[in-house]
Short mmCIF file of C-alpha atoms and ligand atoms in Angstrom, two decimals:
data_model
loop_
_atom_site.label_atom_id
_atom_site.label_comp_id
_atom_site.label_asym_id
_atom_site.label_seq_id
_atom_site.Cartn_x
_atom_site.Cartn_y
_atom_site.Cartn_z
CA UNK S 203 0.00 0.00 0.00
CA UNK S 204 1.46 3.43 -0.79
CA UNK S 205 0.49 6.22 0.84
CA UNK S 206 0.74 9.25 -0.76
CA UNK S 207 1.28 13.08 0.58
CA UNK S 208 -1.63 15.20 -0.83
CA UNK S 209 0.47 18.71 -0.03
CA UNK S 210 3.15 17.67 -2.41
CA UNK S 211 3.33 19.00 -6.01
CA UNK S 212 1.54 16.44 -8.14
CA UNK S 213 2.55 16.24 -12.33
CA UNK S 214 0.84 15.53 -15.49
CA UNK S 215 1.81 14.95 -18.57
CA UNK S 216 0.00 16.04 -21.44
CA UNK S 217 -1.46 18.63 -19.29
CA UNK S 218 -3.14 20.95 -22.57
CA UNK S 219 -4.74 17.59 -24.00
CA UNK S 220 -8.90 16.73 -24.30
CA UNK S 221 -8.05 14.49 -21.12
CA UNK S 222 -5.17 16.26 -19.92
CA UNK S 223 -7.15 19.67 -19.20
CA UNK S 224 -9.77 18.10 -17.25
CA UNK S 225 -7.10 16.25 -15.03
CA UNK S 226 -6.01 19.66 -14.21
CA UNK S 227 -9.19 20.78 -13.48
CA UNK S 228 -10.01 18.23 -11.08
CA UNK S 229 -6.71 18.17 -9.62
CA UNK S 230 -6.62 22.54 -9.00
CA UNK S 231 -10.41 22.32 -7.93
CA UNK S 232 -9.33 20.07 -5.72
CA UNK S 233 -6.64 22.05 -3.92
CA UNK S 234 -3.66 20.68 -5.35
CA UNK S 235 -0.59 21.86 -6.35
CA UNK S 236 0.44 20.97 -10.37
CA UNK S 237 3.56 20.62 -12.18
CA UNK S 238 1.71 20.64 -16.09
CA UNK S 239 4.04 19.82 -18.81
CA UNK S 240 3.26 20.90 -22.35
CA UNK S 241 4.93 21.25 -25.39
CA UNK S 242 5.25 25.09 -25.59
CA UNK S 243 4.33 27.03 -22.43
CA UNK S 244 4.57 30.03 -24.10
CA UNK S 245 1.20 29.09 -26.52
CA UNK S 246 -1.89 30.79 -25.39
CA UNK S 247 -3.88 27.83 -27.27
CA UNK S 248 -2.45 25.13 -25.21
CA UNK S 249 -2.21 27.13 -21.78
CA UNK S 250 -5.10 29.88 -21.51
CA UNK S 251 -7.37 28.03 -20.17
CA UNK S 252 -5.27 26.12 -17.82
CA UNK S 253 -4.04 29.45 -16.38
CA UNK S 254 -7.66 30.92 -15.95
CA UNK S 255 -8.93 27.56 -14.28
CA UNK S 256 -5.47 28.12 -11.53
CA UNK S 257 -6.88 31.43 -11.22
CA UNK S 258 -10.68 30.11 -10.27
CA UNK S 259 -9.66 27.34 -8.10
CA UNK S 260 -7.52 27.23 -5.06
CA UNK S 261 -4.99 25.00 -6.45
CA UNK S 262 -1.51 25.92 -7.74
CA UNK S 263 -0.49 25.67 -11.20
CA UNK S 264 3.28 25.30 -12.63
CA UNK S 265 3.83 24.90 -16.50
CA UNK S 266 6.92 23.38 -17.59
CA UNK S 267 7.82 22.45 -20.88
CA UNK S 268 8.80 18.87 -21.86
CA UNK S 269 8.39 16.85 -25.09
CA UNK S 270 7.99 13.04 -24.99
CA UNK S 271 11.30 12.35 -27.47
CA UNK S 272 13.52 14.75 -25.51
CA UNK S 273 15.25 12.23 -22.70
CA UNK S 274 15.49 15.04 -20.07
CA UNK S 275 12.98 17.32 -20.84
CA UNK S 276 10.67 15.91 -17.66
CA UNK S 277 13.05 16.52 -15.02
CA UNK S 278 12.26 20.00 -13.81
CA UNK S 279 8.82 19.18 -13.58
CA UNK S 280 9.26 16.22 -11.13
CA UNK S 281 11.27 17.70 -8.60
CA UNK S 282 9.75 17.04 -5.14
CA UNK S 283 6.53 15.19 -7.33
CA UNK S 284 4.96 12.07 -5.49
CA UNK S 285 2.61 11.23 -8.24
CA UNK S 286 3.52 11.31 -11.89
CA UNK S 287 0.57 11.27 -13.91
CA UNK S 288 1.58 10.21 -17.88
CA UNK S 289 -1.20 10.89 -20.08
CA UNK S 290 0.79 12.61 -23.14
CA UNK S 291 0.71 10.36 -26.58
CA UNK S 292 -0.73 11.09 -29.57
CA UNK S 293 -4.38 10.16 -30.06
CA UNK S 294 -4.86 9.84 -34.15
CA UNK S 295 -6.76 7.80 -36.26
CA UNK S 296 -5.87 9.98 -39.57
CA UNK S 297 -3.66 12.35 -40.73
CA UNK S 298 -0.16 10.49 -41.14
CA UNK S 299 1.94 8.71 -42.89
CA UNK S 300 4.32 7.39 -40.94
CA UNK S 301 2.79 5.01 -38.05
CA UNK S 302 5.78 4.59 -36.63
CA UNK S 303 7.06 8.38 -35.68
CA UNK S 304 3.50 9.78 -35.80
CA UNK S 305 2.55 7.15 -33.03
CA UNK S 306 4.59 4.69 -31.75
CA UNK S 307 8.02 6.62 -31.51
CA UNK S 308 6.21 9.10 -29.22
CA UNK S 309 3.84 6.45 -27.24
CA UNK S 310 6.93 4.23 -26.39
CA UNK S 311 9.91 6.74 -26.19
CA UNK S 312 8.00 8.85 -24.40
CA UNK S 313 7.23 6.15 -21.92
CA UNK S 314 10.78 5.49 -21.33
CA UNK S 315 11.64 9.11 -20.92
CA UNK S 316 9.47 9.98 -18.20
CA UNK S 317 10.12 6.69 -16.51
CA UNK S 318 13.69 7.26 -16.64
CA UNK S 319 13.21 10.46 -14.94
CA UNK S 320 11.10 8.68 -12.19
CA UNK S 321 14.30 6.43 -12.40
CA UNK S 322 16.07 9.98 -11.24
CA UNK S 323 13.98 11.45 -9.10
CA UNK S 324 13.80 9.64 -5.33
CA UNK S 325 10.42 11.29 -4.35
CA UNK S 326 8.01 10.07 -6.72
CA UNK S 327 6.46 7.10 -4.95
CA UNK S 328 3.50 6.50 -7.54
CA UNK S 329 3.12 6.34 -11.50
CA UNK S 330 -0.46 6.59 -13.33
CA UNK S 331 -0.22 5.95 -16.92
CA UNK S 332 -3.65 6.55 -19.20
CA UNK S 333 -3.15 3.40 -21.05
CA UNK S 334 -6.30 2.35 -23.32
CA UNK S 335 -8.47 -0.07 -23.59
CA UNK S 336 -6.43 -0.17 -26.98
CA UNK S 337 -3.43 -2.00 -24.97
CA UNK S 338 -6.40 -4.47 -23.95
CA UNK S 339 -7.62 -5.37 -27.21
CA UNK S 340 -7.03 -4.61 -30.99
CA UNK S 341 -9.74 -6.02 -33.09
CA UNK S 342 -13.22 -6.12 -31.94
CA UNK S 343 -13.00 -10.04 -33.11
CA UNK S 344 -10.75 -10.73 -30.28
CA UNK S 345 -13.80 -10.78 -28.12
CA UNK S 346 -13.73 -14.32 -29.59
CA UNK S 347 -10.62 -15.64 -27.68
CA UNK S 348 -12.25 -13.95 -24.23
CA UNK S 349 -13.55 -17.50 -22.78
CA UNK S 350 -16.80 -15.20 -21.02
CA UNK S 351 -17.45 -12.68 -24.11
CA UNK S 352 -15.75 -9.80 -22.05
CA UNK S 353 -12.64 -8.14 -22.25
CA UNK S 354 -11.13 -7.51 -18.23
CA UNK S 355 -8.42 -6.72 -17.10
CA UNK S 356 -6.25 -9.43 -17.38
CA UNK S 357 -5.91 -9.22 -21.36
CA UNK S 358 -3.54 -7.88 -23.79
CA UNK S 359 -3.71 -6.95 -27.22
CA UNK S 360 -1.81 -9.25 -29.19
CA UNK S 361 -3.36 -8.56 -32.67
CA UNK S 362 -2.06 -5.41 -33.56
CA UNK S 363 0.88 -4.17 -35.42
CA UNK S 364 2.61 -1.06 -36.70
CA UNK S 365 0.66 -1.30 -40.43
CA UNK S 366 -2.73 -3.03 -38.68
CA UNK S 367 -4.16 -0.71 -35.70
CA UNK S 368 -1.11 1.48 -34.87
CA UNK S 369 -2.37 3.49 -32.43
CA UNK S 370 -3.77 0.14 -30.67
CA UNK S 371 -0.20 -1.10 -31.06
CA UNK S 372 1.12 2.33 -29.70
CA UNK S 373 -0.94 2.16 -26.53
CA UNK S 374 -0.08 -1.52 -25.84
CA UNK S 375 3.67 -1.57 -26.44
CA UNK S 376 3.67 2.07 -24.60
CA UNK S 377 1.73 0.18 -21.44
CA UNK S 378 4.02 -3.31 -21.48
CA UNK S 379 7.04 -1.32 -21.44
CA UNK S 380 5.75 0.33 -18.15
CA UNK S 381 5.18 -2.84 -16.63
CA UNK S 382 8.66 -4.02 -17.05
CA UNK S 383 10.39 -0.81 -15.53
CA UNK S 384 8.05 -1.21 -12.42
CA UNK S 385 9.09 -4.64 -12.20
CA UNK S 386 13.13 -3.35 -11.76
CA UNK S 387 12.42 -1.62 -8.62
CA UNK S 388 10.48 -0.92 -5.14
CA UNK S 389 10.00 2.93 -4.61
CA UNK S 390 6.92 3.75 -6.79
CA UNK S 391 4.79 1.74 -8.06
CA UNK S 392 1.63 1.76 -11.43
CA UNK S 393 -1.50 2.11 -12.06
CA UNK S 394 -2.60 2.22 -15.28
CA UNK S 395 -5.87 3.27 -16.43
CA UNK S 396 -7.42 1.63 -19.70
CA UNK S 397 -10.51 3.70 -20.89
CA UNK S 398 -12.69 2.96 -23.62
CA UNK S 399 -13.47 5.96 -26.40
CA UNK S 400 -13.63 9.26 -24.38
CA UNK S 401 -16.54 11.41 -24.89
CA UNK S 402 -18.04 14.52 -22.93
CA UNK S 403 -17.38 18.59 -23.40
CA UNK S 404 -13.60 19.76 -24.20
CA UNK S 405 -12.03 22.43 -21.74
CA UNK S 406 -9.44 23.14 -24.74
CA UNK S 407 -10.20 24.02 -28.66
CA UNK S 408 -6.82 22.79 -28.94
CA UNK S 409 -6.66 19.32 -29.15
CA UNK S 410 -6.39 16.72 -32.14
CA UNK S 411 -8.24 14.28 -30.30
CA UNK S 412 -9.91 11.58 -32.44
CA UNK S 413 -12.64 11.38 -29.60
CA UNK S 414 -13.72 15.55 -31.13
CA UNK S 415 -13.30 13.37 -35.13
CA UNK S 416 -14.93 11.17 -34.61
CA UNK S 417 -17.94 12.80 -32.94
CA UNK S 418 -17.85 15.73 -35.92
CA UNK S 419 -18.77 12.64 -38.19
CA UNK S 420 -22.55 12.26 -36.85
CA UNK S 421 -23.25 16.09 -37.65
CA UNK S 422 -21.03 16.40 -40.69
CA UNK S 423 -23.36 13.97 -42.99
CA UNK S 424 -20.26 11.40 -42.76
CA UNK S 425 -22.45 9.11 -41.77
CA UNK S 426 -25.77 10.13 -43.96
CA UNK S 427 -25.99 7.04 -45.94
CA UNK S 428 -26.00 4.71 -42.86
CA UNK S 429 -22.85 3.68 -40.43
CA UNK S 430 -21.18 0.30 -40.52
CA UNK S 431 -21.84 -2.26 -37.69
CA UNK S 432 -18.80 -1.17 -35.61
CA UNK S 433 -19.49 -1.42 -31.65
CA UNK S 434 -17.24 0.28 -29.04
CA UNK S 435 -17.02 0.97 -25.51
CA UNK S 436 -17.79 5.09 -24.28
CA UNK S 437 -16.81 7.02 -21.00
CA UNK S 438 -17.20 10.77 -19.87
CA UNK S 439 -13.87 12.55 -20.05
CA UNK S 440 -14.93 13.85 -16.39
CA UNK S 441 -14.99 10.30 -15.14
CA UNK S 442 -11.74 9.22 -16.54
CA UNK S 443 -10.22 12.49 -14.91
CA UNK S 444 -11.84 11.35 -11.35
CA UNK S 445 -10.23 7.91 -11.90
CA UNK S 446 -6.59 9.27 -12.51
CA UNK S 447 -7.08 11.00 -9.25
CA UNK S 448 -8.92 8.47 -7.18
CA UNK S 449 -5.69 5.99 -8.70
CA UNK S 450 -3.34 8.30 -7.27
CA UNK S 451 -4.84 9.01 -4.21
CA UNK S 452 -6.16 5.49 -2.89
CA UNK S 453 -3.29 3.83 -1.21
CA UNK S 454 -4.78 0.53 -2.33
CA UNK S 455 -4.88 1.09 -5.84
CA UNK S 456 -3.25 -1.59 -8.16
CA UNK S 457 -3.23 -3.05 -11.81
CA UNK S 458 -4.99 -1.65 -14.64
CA UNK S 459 -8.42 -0.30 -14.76
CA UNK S 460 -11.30 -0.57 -17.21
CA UNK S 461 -13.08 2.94 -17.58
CA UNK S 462 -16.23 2.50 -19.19
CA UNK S 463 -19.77 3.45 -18.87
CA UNK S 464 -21.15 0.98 -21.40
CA UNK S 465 -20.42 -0.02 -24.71
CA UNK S 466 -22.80 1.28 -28.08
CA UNK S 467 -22.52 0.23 -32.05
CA UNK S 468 -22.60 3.51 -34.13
CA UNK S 469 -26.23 3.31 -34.92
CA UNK S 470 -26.99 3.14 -30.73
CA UNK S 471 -24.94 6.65 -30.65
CA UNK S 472 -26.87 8.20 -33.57
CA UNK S 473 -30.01 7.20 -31.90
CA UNK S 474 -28.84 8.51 -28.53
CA UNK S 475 -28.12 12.24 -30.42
CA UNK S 476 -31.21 11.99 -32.46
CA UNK S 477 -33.39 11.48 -28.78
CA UNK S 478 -31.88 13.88 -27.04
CA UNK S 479 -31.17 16.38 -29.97
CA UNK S 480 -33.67 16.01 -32.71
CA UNK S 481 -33.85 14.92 -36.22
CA UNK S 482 -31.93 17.75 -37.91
CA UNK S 483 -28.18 16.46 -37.83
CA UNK S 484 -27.69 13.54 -40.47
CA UNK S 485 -27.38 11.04 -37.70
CA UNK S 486 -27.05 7.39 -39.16
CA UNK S 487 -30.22 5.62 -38.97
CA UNK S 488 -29.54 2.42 -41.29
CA UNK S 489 -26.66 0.06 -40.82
CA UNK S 490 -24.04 -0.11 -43.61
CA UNK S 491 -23.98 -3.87 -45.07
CA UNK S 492 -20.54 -5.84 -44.30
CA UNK S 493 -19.88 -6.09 -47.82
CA UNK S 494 -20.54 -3.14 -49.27
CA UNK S 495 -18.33 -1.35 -46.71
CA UNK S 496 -15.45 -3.93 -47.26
CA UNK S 497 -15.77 -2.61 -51.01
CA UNK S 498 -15.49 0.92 -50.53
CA UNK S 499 -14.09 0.78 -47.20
CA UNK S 500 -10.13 2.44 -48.90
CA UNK S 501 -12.27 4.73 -50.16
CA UNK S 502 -13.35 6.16 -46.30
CA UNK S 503 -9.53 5.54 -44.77
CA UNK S 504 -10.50 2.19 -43.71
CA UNK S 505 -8.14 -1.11 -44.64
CA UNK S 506 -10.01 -4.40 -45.56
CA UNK S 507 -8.81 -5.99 -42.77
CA UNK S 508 -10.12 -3.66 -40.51
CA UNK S 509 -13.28 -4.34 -41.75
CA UNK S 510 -13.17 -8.22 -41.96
CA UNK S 511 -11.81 -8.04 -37.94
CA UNK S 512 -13.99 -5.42 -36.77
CA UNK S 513 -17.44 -5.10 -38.52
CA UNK S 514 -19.86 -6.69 -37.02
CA UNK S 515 -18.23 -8.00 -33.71
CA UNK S 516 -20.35 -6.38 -30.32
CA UNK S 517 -17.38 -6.36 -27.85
CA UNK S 518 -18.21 -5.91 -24.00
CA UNK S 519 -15.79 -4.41 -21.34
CA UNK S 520 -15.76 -5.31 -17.17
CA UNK S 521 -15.29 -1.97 -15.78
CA UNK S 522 -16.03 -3.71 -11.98
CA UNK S 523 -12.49 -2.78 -10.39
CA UNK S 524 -12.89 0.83 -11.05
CA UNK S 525 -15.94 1.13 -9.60
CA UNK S 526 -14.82 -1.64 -6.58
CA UNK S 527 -11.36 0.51 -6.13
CA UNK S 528 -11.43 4.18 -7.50
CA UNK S 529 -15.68 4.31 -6.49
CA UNK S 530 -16.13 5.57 -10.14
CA UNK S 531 -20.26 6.11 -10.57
CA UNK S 532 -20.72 6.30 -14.24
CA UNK S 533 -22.43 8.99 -16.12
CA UNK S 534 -24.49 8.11 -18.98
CA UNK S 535 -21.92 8.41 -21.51
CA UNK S 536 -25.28 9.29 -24.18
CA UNK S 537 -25.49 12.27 -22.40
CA UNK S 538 -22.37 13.09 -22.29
CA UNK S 539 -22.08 12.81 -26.06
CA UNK S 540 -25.16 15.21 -26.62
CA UNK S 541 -23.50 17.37 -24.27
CA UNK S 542 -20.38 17.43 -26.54
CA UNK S 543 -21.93 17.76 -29.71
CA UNK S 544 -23.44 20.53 -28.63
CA UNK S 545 -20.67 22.05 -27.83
CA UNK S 546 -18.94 21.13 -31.27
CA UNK S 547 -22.18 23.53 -32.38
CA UNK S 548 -21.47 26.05 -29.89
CA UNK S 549 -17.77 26.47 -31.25
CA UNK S 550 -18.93 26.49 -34.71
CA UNK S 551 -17.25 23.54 -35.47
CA UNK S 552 -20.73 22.10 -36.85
CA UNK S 553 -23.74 24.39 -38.12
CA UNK S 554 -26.27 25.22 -35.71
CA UNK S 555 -29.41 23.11 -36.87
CA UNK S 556 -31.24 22.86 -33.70
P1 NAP V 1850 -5.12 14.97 -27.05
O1 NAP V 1850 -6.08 16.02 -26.69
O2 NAP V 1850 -4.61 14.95 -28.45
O3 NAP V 1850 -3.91 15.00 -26.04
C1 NAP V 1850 -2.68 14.43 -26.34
C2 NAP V 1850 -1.63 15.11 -25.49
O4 NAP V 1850 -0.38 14.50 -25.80
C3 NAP V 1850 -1.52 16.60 -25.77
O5 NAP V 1850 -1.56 17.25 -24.54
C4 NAP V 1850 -0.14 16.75 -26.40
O6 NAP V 1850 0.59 17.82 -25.88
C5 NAP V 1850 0.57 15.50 -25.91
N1 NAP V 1850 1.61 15.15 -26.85
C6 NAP V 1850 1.50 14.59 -28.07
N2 NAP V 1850 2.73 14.44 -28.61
C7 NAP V 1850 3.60 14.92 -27.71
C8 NAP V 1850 5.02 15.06 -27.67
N3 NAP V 1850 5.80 14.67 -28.68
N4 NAP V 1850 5.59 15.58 -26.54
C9 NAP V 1850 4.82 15.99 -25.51
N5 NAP V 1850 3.48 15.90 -25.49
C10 NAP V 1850 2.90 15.37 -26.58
O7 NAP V 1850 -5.73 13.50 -26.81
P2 NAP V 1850 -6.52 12.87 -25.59
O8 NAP V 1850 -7.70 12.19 -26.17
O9 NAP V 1850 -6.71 13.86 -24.49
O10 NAP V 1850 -5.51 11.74 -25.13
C11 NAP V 1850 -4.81 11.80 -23.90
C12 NAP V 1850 -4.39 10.41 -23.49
O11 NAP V 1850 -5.54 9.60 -23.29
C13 NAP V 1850 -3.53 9.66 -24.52
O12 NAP V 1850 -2.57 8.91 -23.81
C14 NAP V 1850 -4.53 8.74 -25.20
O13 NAP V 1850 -3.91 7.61 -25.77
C15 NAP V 1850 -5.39 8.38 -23.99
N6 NAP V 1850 -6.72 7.87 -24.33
C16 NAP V 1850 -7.60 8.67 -25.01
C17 NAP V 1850 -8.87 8.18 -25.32
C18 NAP V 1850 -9.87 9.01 -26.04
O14 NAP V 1850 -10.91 8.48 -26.47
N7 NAP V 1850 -9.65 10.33 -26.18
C19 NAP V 1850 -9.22 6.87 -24.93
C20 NAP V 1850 -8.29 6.09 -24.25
C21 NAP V 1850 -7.05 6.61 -23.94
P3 NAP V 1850 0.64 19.33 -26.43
O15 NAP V 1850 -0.78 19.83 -26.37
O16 NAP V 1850 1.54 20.06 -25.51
O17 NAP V 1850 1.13 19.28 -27.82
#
């Protein structure tokens, strides 16, 4: 059991990210003192809003800057740090070329950097990584090699690869390369937290989060024609935040943990939008059949075997140890993604049709 001192400084990684901002705002709402690393302090994008919630709360906010493939760069910010929070990596499903530097490079290297800087620095006593449920599974058909038709805790994802699911592969390689530096030593110890797809309102415009994509797809007529039978498990961004503190904070806290509220198909989330927000968005209505998408499927971004290994699998998540352990209530994650659309509407991201 470690127990941890709530009046020292407590760093995150990440700190400017969809997740990372609401981290912060838990943590400095909370009373806490923060050591935030982002990429370029001196960018109002990244850091406005991060400065103005230190000003609203009673918590203390330091920036530092740090960048996952600079061995070094998280040093400053750990001094005197019990808890290290890691949540920086890359969360893309588009936009590259190269898998391996856009994705892996920084998920893994940066893994090793700011363990090797726990390595150096004597006070930090615990490590939360935000792993995925990614580093759990790959393919939604590896539900079939779960013997109870869930994924827990106690699973890997073995079926991805650099050129099939990269950022799966990312988040897995990334999370077993944490477990073996933990294993080297006694003075801190891991927790990892593996949520599902993160949904809920941003504190930041600033992110490339593929959670704010993929939700732009349901108002953006994407998904006019009808969606393809593709299931995955949602979570509020709020709850995940709670859970990175409640992992830190709960001397009892161990192992990985499931965050998910429940798990939906992409027709279940246009329904949930079209209840609570009307008719006037293009949300999909008709399912997408196997083979047509496997056709056209290049054309949308998509490889073949994505579709063949993922299309019409329903895959189902045990989130029991985070609610057991970290007392995580769940919010109905439909909510929460009616609550961000609007939002995208809000911010002009999508046209205002309501
Ligand atoms: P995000 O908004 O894009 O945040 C990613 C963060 O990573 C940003 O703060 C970014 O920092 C940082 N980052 C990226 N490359 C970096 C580099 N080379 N050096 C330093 N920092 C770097 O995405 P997110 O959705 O909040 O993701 C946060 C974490 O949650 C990731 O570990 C992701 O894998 C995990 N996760 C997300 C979801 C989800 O559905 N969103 C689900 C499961 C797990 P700067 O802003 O300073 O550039």
């Amino acid at each position: 059991m470690t127990q941890m001192n709530k009046n020292a400084p407590v760093m995150v990684t990440g700190a400017s990210g969809y997740l990372g901002s609401w981290i912060i705002h838990r943590l400095l709402s909370d009373g806490y003192t923060v050591h935030a690393t982002v990429r370029d302090p001196n960018k109002a994008a990244s850091v406005a809003h991060l400065q103005k919630m230190a000003e609203q709360f009673s918590g203390t906010l330091h920036l530092f800057k740090a960048d996952l493939l600079d061995d070094g760069s998280f040093d400053a910010a750990m001094q005197g740090c019990e808890v290290v929070m890691h949540t920086a990596s890359p969360f893309l499903m588009t936009g590259y070329t190269d898998a391996e530097a856009a994705l892996v490079r920084p998920a893994l290297e940066g893994t090793r950097n700011v363990l090797a800087a726990v390595e150096r620095t004597h006070s930090v006593k615990r490590v939360v990584l935000t792993s995925s449920v990614a580093a759990i599974y790959g393919d939604s058909k590896d539900i079939e090699q779960t013997p109870n038709g869930i994924f827990d805790e106690s699973m890997w994802n073995n079926s991805s690869s650099v050129s099939h699911q990269p950022y799966q592969y990312s988040k897995a390689v990334a999370e077993r390369e944490a477990w073996q530096w933990v294993e080297r030593q006694q003075r801190w110890d891991l927790v990892t937290i593996n949520p599902a797809l993160i949904m809920g309102p941003a504190l930041t415009k600033n992110s490339q989060s593929a959670s704010i994509e993929i939700l732009q797809e349901f108002g953006n007529g994407t998904m006019r024609m009808g969606a393809p039978k593709l299931w995955t498990g949602l979570v509020d961004v709020r709850d995940v935040a709670l859970a990175h503190v409640r992992a830190a904070f709960t001397p009892e806290a161990k192992g990985r943990y499931i965050l998910c509220d429940r798990t939906l198909n992409l027709l279940e989330m246009g329904k949930a939008l079209r209840e609570r927000l009307g008719n006037t968005y293009p949300f999909p209505r008709t399912p997408v059949p196997t083979f047509l998408f496997w056709l056209v499927a290049p054309l949308y971004g998509y490889t073949r075997a994505f579709v063949s290994c993922n299309m019409g699998y329903a895959v189902a998540f045990d989130h029991t140890r985070s609610q057991q352990d970290l007392q995580i209530e769940y919010r109905d994650v439909r909510d929460s993604l009616a609550e961000h659309f609007k939002q995208l509407i809000d911010d002009g991201v999508l046209p205002n049709r309501l």
